[in-house]
Tab-separated table of C-alpha atoms and ligand atoms in Angstrom:
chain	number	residue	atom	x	y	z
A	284	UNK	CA	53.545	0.333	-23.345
A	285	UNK	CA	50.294	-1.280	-23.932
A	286	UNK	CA	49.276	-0.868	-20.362
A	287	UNK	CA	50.328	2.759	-20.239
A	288	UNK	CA	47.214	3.686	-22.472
A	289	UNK	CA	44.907	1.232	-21.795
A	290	UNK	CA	45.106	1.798	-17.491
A	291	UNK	CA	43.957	5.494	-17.752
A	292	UNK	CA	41.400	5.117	-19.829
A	293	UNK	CA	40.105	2.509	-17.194
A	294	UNK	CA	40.787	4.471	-14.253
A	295	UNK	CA	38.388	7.735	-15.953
A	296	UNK	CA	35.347	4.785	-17.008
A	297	UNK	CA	35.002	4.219	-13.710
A	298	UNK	CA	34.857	7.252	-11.876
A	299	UNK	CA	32.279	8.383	-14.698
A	300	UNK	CA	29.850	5.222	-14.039
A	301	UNK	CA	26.442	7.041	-14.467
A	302	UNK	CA	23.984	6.305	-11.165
A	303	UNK	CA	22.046	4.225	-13.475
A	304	UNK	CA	24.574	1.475	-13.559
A	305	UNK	CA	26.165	1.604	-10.418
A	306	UNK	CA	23.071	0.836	-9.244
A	307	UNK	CA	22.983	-2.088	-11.350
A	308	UNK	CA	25.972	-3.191	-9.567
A	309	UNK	CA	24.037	-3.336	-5.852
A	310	UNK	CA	23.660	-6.806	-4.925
A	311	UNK	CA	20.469	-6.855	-3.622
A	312	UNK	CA	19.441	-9.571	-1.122
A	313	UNK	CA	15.643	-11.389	-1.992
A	314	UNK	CA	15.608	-12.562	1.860
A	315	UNK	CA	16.210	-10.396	5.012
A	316	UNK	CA	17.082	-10.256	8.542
A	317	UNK	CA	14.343	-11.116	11.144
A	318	UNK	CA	16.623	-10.662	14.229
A	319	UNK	CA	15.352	-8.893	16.820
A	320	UNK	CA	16.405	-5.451	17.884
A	321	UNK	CA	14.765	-3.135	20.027
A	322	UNK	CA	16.819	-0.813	18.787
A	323	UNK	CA	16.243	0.962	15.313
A	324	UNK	CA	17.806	-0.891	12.620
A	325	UNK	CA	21.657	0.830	11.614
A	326	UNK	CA	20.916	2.504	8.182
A	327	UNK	CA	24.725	2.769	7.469
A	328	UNK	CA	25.627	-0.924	7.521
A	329	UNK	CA	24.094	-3.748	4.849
A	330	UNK	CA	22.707	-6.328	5.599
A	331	UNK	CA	25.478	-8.925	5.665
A	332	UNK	CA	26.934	-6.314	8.264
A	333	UNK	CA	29.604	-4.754	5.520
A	334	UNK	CA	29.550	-0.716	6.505
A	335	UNK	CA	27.978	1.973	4.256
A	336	UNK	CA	30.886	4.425	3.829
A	337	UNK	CA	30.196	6.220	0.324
A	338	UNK	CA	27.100	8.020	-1.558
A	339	UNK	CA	26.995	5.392	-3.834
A	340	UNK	CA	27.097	2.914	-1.533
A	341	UNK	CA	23.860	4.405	0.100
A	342	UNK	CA	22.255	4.069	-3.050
A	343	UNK	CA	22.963	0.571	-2.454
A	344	UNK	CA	21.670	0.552	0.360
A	345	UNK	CA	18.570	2.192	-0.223
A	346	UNK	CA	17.830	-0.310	-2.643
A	347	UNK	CA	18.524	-3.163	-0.015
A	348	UNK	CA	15.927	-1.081	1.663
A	349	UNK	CA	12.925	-0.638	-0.667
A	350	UNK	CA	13.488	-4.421	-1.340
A	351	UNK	CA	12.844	-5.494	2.523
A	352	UNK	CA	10.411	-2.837	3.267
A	353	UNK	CA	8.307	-3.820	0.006
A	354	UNK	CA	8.975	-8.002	1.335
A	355	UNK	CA	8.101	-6.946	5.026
A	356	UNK	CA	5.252	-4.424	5.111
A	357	UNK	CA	4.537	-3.047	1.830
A	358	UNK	CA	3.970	-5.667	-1.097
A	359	UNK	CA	5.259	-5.473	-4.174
A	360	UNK	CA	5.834	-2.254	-6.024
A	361	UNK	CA	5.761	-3.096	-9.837
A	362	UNK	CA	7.861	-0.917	-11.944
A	363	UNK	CA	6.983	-1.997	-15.292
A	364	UNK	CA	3.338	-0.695	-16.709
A	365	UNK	CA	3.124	1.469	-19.619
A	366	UNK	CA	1.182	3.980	-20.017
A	367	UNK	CA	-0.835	6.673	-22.627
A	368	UNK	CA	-2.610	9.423	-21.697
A	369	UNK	CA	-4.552	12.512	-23.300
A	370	UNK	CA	-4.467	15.948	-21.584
A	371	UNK	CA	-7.624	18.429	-22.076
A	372	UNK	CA	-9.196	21.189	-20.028
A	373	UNK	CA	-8.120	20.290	-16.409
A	374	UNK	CA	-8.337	16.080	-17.167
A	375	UNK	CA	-5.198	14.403	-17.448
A	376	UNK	CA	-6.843	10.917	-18.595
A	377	UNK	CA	-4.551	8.106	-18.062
A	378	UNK	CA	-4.571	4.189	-19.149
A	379	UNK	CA	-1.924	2.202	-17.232
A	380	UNK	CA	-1.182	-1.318	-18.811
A	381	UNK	CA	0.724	-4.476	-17.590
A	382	UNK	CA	1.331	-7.936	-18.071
A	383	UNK	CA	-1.782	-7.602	-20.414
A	384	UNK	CA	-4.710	-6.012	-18.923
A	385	UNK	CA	-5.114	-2.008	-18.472
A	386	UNK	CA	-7.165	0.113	-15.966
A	387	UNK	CA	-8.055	4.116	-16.595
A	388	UNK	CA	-8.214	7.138	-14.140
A	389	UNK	CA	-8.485	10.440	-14.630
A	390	UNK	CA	-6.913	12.942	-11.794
A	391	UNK	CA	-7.633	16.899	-12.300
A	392	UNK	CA	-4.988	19.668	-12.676
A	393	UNK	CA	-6.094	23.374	-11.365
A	394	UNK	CA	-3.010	26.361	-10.579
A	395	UNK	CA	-0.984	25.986	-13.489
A	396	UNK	CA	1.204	29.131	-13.162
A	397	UNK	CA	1.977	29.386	-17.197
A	398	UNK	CA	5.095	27.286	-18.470
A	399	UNK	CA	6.724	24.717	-16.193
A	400	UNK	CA	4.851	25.021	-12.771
A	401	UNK	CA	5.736	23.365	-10.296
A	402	UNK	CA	2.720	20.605	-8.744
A	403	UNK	CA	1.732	18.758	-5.609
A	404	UNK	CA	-0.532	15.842	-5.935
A	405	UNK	CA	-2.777	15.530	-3.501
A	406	UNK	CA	-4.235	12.293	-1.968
A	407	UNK	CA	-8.153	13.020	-1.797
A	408	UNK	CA	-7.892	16.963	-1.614
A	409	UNK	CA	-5.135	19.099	0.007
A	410	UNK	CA	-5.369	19.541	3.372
A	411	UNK	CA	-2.137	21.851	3.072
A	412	UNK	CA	-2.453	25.712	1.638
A	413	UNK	CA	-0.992	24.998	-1.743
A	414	UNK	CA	0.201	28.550	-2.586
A	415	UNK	CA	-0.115	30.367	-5.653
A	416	UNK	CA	1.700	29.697	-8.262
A	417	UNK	CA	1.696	25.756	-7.750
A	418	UNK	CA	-0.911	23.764	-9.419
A	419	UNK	CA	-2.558	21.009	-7.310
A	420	UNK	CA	-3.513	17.382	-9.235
A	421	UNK	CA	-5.897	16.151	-7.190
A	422	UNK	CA	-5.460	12.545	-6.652
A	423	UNK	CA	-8.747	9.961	-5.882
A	424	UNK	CA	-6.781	7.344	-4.413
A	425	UNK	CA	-9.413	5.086	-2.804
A	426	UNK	CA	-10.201	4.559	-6.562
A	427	UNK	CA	-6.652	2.966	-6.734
A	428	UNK	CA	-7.144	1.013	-3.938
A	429	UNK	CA	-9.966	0.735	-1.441
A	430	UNK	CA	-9.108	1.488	2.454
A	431	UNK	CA	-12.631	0.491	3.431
A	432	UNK	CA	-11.370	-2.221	6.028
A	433	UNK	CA	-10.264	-5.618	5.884
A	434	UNK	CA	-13.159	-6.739	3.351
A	435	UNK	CA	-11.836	-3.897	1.054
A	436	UNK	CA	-8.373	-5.991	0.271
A	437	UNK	CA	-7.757	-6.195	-2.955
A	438	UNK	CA	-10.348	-4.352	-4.162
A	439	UNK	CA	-9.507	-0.992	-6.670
A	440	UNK	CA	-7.791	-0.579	-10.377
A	441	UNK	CA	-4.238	-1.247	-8.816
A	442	UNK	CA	-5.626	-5.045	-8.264
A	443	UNK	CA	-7.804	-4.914	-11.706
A	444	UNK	CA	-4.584	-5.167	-13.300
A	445	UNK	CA	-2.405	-6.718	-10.700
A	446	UNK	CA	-4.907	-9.301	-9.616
A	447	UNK	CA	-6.556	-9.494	-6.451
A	448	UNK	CA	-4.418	-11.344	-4.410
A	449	UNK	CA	-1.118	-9.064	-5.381
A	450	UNK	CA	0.835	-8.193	-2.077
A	451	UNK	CA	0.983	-4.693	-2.311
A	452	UNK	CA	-1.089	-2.659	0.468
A	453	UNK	CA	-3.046	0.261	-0.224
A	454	UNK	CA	0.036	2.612	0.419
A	455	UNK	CA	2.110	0.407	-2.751
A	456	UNK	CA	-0.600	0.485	-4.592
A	457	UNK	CA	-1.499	4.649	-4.329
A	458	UNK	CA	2.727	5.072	-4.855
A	459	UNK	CA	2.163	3.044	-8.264
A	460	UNK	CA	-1.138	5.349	-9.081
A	461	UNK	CA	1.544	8.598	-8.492
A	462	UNK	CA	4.309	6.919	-10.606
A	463	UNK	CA	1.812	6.766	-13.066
A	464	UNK	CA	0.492	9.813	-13.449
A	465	UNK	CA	4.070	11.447	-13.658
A	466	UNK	CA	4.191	9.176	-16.375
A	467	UNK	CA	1.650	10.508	-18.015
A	468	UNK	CA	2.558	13.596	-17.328
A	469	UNK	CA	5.324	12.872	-19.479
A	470	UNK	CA	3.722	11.726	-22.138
A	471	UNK	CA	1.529	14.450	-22.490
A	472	UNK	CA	1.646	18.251	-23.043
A	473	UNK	CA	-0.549	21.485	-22.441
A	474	UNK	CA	-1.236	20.611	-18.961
A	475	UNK	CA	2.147	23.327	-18.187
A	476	UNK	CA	3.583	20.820	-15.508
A	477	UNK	CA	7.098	20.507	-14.930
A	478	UNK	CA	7.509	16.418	-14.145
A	479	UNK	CA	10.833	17.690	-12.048
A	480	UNK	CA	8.794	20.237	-9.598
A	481	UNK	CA	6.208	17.480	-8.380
A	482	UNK	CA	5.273	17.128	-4.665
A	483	UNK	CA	3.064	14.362	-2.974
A	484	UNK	CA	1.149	14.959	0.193
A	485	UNK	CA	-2.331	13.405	1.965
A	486	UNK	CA	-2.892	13.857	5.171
A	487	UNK	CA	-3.172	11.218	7.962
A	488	UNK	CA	-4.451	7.964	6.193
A	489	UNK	CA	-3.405	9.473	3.122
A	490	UNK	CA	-0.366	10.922	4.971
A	491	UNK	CA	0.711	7.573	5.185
A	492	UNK	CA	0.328	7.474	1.488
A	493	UNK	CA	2.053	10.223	0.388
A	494	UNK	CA	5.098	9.397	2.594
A	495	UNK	CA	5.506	6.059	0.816
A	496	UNK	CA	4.818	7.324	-2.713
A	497	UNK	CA	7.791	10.194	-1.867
A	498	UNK	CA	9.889	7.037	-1.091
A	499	UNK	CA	8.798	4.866	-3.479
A	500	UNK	CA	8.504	7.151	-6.298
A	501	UNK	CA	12.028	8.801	-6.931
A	502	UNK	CA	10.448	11.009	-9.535
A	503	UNK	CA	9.078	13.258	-6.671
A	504	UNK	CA	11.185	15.720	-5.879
A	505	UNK	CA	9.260	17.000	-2.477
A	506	UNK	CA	7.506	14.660	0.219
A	507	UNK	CA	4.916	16.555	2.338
A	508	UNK	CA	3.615	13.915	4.445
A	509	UNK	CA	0.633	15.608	6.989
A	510	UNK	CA	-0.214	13.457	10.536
A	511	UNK	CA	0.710	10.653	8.885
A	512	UNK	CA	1.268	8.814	12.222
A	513	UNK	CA	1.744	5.276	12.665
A	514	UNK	CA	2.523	3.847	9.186
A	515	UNK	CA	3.826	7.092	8.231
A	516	UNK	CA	7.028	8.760	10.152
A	517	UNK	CA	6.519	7.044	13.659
A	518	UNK	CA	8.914	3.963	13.871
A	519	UNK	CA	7.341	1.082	14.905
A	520	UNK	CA	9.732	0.242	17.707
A	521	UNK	CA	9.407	3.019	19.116
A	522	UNK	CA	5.550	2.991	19.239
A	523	UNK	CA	5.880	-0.422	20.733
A	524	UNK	CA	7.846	1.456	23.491
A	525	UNK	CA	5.475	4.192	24.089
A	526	UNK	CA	2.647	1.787	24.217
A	527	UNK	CA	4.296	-0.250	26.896
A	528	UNK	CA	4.838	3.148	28.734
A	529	UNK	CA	1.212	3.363	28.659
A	530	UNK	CA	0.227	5.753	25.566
A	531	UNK	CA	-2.836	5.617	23.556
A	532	UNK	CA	-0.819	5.125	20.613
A	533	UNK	CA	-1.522	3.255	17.033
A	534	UNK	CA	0.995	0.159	16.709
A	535	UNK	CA	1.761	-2.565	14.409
A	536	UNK	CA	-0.507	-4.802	15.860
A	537	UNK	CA	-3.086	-2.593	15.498
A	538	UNK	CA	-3.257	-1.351	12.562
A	539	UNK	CA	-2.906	-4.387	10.357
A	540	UNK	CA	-6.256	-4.918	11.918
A	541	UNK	CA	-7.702	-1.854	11.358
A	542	UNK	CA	-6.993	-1.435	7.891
A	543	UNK	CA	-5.460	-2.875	4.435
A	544	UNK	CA	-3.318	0.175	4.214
A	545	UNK	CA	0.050	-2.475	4.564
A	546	UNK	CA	0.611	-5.839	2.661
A	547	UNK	CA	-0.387	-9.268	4.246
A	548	UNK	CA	3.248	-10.260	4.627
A	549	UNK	CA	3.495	-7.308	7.601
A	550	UNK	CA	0.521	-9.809	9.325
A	551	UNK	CA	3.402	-11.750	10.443
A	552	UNK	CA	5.386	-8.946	12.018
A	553	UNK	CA	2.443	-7.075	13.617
A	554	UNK	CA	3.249	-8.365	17.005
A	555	UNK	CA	6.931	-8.385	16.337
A	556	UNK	CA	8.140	-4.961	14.911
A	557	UNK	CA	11.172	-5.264	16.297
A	558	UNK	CA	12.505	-8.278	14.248
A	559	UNK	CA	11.266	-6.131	10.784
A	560	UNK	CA	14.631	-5.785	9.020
A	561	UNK	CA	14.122	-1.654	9.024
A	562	UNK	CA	12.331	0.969	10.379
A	563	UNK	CA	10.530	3.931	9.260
A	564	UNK	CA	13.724	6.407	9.832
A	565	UNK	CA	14.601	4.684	6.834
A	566	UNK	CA	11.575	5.174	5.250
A	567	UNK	CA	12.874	8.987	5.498
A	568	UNK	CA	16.139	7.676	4.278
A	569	UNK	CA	14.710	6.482	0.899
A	570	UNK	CA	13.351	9.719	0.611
A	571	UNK	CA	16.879	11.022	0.728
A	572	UNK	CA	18.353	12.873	-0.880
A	573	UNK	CA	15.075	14.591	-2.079
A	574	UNK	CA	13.308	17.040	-0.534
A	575	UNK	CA	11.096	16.036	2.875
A	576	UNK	CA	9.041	18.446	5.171
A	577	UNK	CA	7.235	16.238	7.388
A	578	UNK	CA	4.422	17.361	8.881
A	579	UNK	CA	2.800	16.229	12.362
A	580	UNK	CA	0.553	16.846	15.280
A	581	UNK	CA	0.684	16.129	18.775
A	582	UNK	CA	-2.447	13.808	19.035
A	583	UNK	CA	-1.629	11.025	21.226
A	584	UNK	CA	-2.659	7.925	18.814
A	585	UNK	CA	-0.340	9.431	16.076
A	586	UNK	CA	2.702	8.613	18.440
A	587	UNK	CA	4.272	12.060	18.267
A	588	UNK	CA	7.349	10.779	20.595
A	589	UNK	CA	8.038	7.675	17.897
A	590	UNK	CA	7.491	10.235	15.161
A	591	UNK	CA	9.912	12.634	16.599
A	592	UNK	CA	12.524	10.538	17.826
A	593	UNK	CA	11.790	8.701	13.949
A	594	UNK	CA	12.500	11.496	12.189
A	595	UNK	CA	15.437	12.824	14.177
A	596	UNK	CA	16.935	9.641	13.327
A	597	UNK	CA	15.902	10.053	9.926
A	598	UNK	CA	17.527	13.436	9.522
A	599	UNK	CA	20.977	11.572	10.850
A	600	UNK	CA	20.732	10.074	7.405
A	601	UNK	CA	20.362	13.286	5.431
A	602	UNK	CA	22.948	14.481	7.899
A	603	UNK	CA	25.231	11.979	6.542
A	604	UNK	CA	24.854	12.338	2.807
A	605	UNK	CA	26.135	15.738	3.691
A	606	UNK	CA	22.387	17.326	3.227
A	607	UNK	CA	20.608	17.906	6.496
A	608	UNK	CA	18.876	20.771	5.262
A	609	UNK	CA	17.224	18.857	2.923
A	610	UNK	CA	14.416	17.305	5.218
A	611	UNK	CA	12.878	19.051	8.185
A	612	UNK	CA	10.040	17.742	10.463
A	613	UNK	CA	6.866	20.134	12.351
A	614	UNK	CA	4.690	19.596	14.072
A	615	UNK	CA	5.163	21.430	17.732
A	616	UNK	CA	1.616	21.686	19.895
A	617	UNK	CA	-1.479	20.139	19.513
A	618	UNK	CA	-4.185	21.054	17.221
A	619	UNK	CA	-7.722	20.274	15.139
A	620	UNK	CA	-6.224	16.668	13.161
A	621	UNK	CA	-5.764	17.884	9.348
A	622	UNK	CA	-6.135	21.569	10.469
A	623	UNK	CA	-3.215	23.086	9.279
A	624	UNK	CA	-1.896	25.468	12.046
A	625	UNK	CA	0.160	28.728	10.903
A	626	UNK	CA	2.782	27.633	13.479
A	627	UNK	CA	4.367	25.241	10.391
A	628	UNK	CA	3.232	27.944	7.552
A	629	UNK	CA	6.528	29.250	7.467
A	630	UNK	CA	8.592	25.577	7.695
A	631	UNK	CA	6.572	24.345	4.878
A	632	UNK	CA	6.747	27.545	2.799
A	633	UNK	CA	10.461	27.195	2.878
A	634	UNK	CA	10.397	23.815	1.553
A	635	UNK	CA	8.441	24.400	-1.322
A	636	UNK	CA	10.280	27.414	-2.467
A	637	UNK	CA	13.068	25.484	-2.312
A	638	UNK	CA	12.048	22.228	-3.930
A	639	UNK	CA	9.107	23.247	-6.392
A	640	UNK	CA	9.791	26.583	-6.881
A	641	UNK	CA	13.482	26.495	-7.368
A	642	UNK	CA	14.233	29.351	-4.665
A	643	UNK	CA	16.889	30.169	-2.447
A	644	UNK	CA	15.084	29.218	0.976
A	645	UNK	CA	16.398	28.576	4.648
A	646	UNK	CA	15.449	25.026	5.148
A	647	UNK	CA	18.322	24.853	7.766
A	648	UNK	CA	17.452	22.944	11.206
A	649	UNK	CA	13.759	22.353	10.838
A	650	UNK	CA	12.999	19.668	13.849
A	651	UNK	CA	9.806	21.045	15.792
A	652	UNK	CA	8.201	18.176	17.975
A	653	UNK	CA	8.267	16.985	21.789
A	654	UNK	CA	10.914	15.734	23.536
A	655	UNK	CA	12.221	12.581	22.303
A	656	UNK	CA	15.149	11.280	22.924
A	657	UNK	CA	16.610	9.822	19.533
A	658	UNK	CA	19.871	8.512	21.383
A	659	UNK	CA	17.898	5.994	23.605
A	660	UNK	CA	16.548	4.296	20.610
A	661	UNK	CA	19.963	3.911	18.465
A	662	UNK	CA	23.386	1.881	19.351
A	663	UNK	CA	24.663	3.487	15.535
A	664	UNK	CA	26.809	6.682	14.821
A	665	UNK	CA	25.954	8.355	11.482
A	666	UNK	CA	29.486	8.655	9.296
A	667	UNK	CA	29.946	11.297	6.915
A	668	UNK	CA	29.369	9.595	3.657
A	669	UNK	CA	32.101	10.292	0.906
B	78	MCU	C1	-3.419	8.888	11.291
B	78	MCU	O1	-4.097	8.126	10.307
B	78	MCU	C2	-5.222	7.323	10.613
B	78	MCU	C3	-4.933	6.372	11.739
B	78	MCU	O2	-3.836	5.567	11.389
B	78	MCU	C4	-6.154	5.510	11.985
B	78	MCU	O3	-5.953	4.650	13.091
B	78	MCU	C5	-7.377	6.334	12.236
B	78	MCU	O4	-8.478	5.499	12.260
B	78	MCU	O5	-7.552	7.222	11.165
B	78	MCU	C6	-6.510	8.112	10.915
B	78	MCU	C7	-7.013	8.896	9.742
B	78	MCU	O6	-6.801	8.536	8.604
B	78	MCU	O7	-7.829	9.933	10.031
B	78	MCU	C8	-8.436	10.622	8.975
């Protein structure tokens, strides 16, 4: 009799386990897999090779994810500042505070379409037409953390409160500047921002940044990466393969050279990509299920075969969380780098109407790039998540 009552009541708990905790119940590795594979890494199977075959398990995995990506390439993003802020004419002023020391920025707010606007912050300025009726925050993100070079490690008000020698790159660091000013955001009123409209985008460099701050930050509800390139939505393997077919193309071992956009740690794996434990299809795939328009150009050194054939695989993900039409990549023909061409007016349109704006848009089957064939590059099939 007992067992009668009690077993039901069970059996409804669980189904009902908010996200919150059933993410508390991933078991996330702290080491990762360095095997090599040409191939891009399987998003649908963990790490100790047990298959991804539900929704929440991909929230699982996601977080097995973020947790290699930050130990591989990114550094460390910290999750645990606090923040105040004051709102006034335009300034959102923010102080961020952790483990006992504080830096301030201020970003500015212009667009504000009354109550509840949607926003897009925007790394440095917009290089996209923001259309009326969403404000843009613009964003000053070398403040955050320099990209001046490799003398400029370390150097901006991410590491004034981190310390100088934290791991995060400059792309961890920016994502943590964004997470912050949602926060204060939050915190603060007048400034007529709704904190569940907000898009990131930057273009190339900043592209970069505004792809990891959409994956990093799940508070953004719309990524609009611009030529973010290498770093961005090319996969690294499959740069390393277009490089060895003779492309002028930006690799791994390139760019940790060139710039302090990635942590030190991804030093070690600059001449081996294909032994990092993901690739960026996945970087899409934390992303997911939020909204993604990714935006490209067909500029040699930006790899537009690896971003294609990238981003096809990332939309296999989407695909298989049952929401394909929630990412979408352009970026057919080659034009001015930043320009924005009215060829992908109408792709990125839909996407914010959609995701800031709340509309009813056709986001459906959005893949505009050169030929790239995704199969060559994965030995996975994508299931149909449950
Ligand atoms: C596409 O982004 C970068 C690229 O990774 C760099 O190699 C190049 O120097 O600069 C590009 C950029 O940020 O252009 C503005």
């Amino acid at each position: 009799m007992k067992y009668s009552v009690v077993l039901p009541f069970f059996a409804v708990t669980v189904l009902a386990v908010p996200l919150q905790e059933r993410q508390a119940e991933c078991k996330v590795p702290t080491t990762f897999p360095t095997t090599a594979n040409s191939k891009l890494p399987n998003p649908f199977k963990f790490f100790d090779g047990t298959d991804v075959k539900t929704k929440a398990d991909f929230e699982c995995k996601n977080q097995e994810v973020s947790a290699a990506i930050q130990n591989q390439e990114l550094g460390v993003f910290p999750t645990t500042a606090k923040v105040t802020a004051t709102y006034s004419g335009g300034t959102l002023s923010i102080t961020a505070s952790d483990n006992g020391k504080s830096t301030s920025f201020t970003v500015s707010i212009r667009g504000a379409s009354g109550a509840d606007s949607p926003a897009i912050i925007a790394y440095g300025a917009a290089s996209i037409p923001v259309p009326a009726g969403v404000a843009t925050i613009v964003f000053n993100n070398d403040q955050i953390a320099a990209q001046q070079g490799q003398n400029s490690r370390g150097q901006g008000k991410f590491y004034d409160v981190y310390g100088s020698g934290h791991s995060a790159g400059a792309l961890t660091a920016w994502a943590w500047g964004v997470d912050r000013i949602i926060d204060a955001l939050e915190a603060t009123t007048g400034h007529n921002i709704d904190t569940k409209k907000i898009g990131v985008t930057g273009c190339s460099r900043n592209g970069k940044g505004a792809f990891v701050a959409a994956a990093l930050v799940n508070r953004i509800a719309l990524g609009i990466p611009q030529e973010s390139g290498s770093g961005g939505a090319a996969c690294w393997r499959v740069s390393d393969s277009e490089k060895a077919k003779g492309k002028n193309i930006q690799t791994a071992s390139q760019i940790v050279g060139e710039n302090v956009w990635f942590s030190k740690n991804f030093n070690a794996f600059s001449t081996k990509a294909n032994t990092l434990a993901t690739d960026h299809h996945q970087l899409a795939g934390m992303v997911a299920p939020r909204g993604l328009i990714v935006i490209e150009n067909e500029i040699d050194w930006l790899g537009p075969v690896s971003t294609t054939a990238c981003m096809k695989a990332g939309r296999l993900i989407y695909k298989a969380l049952g929401v394909p039409d929630n990412m979408g990549f352009t970026g057919a023909g080659n034009h001015g780098h930043c320009s924005f061409p009215s060829n992908q007016q109408s792709d990125l349109t839909a996407f914010i109407n959609k995701f800031l704006k709340g509309q009813d848009a056709n986001t459906a089957n959005i893949e505009k790039g050169p030929t790239a064939d995704v199969a060559s590059y994965i030995d996975w099939t994508a299931p149909t998540l449950t």
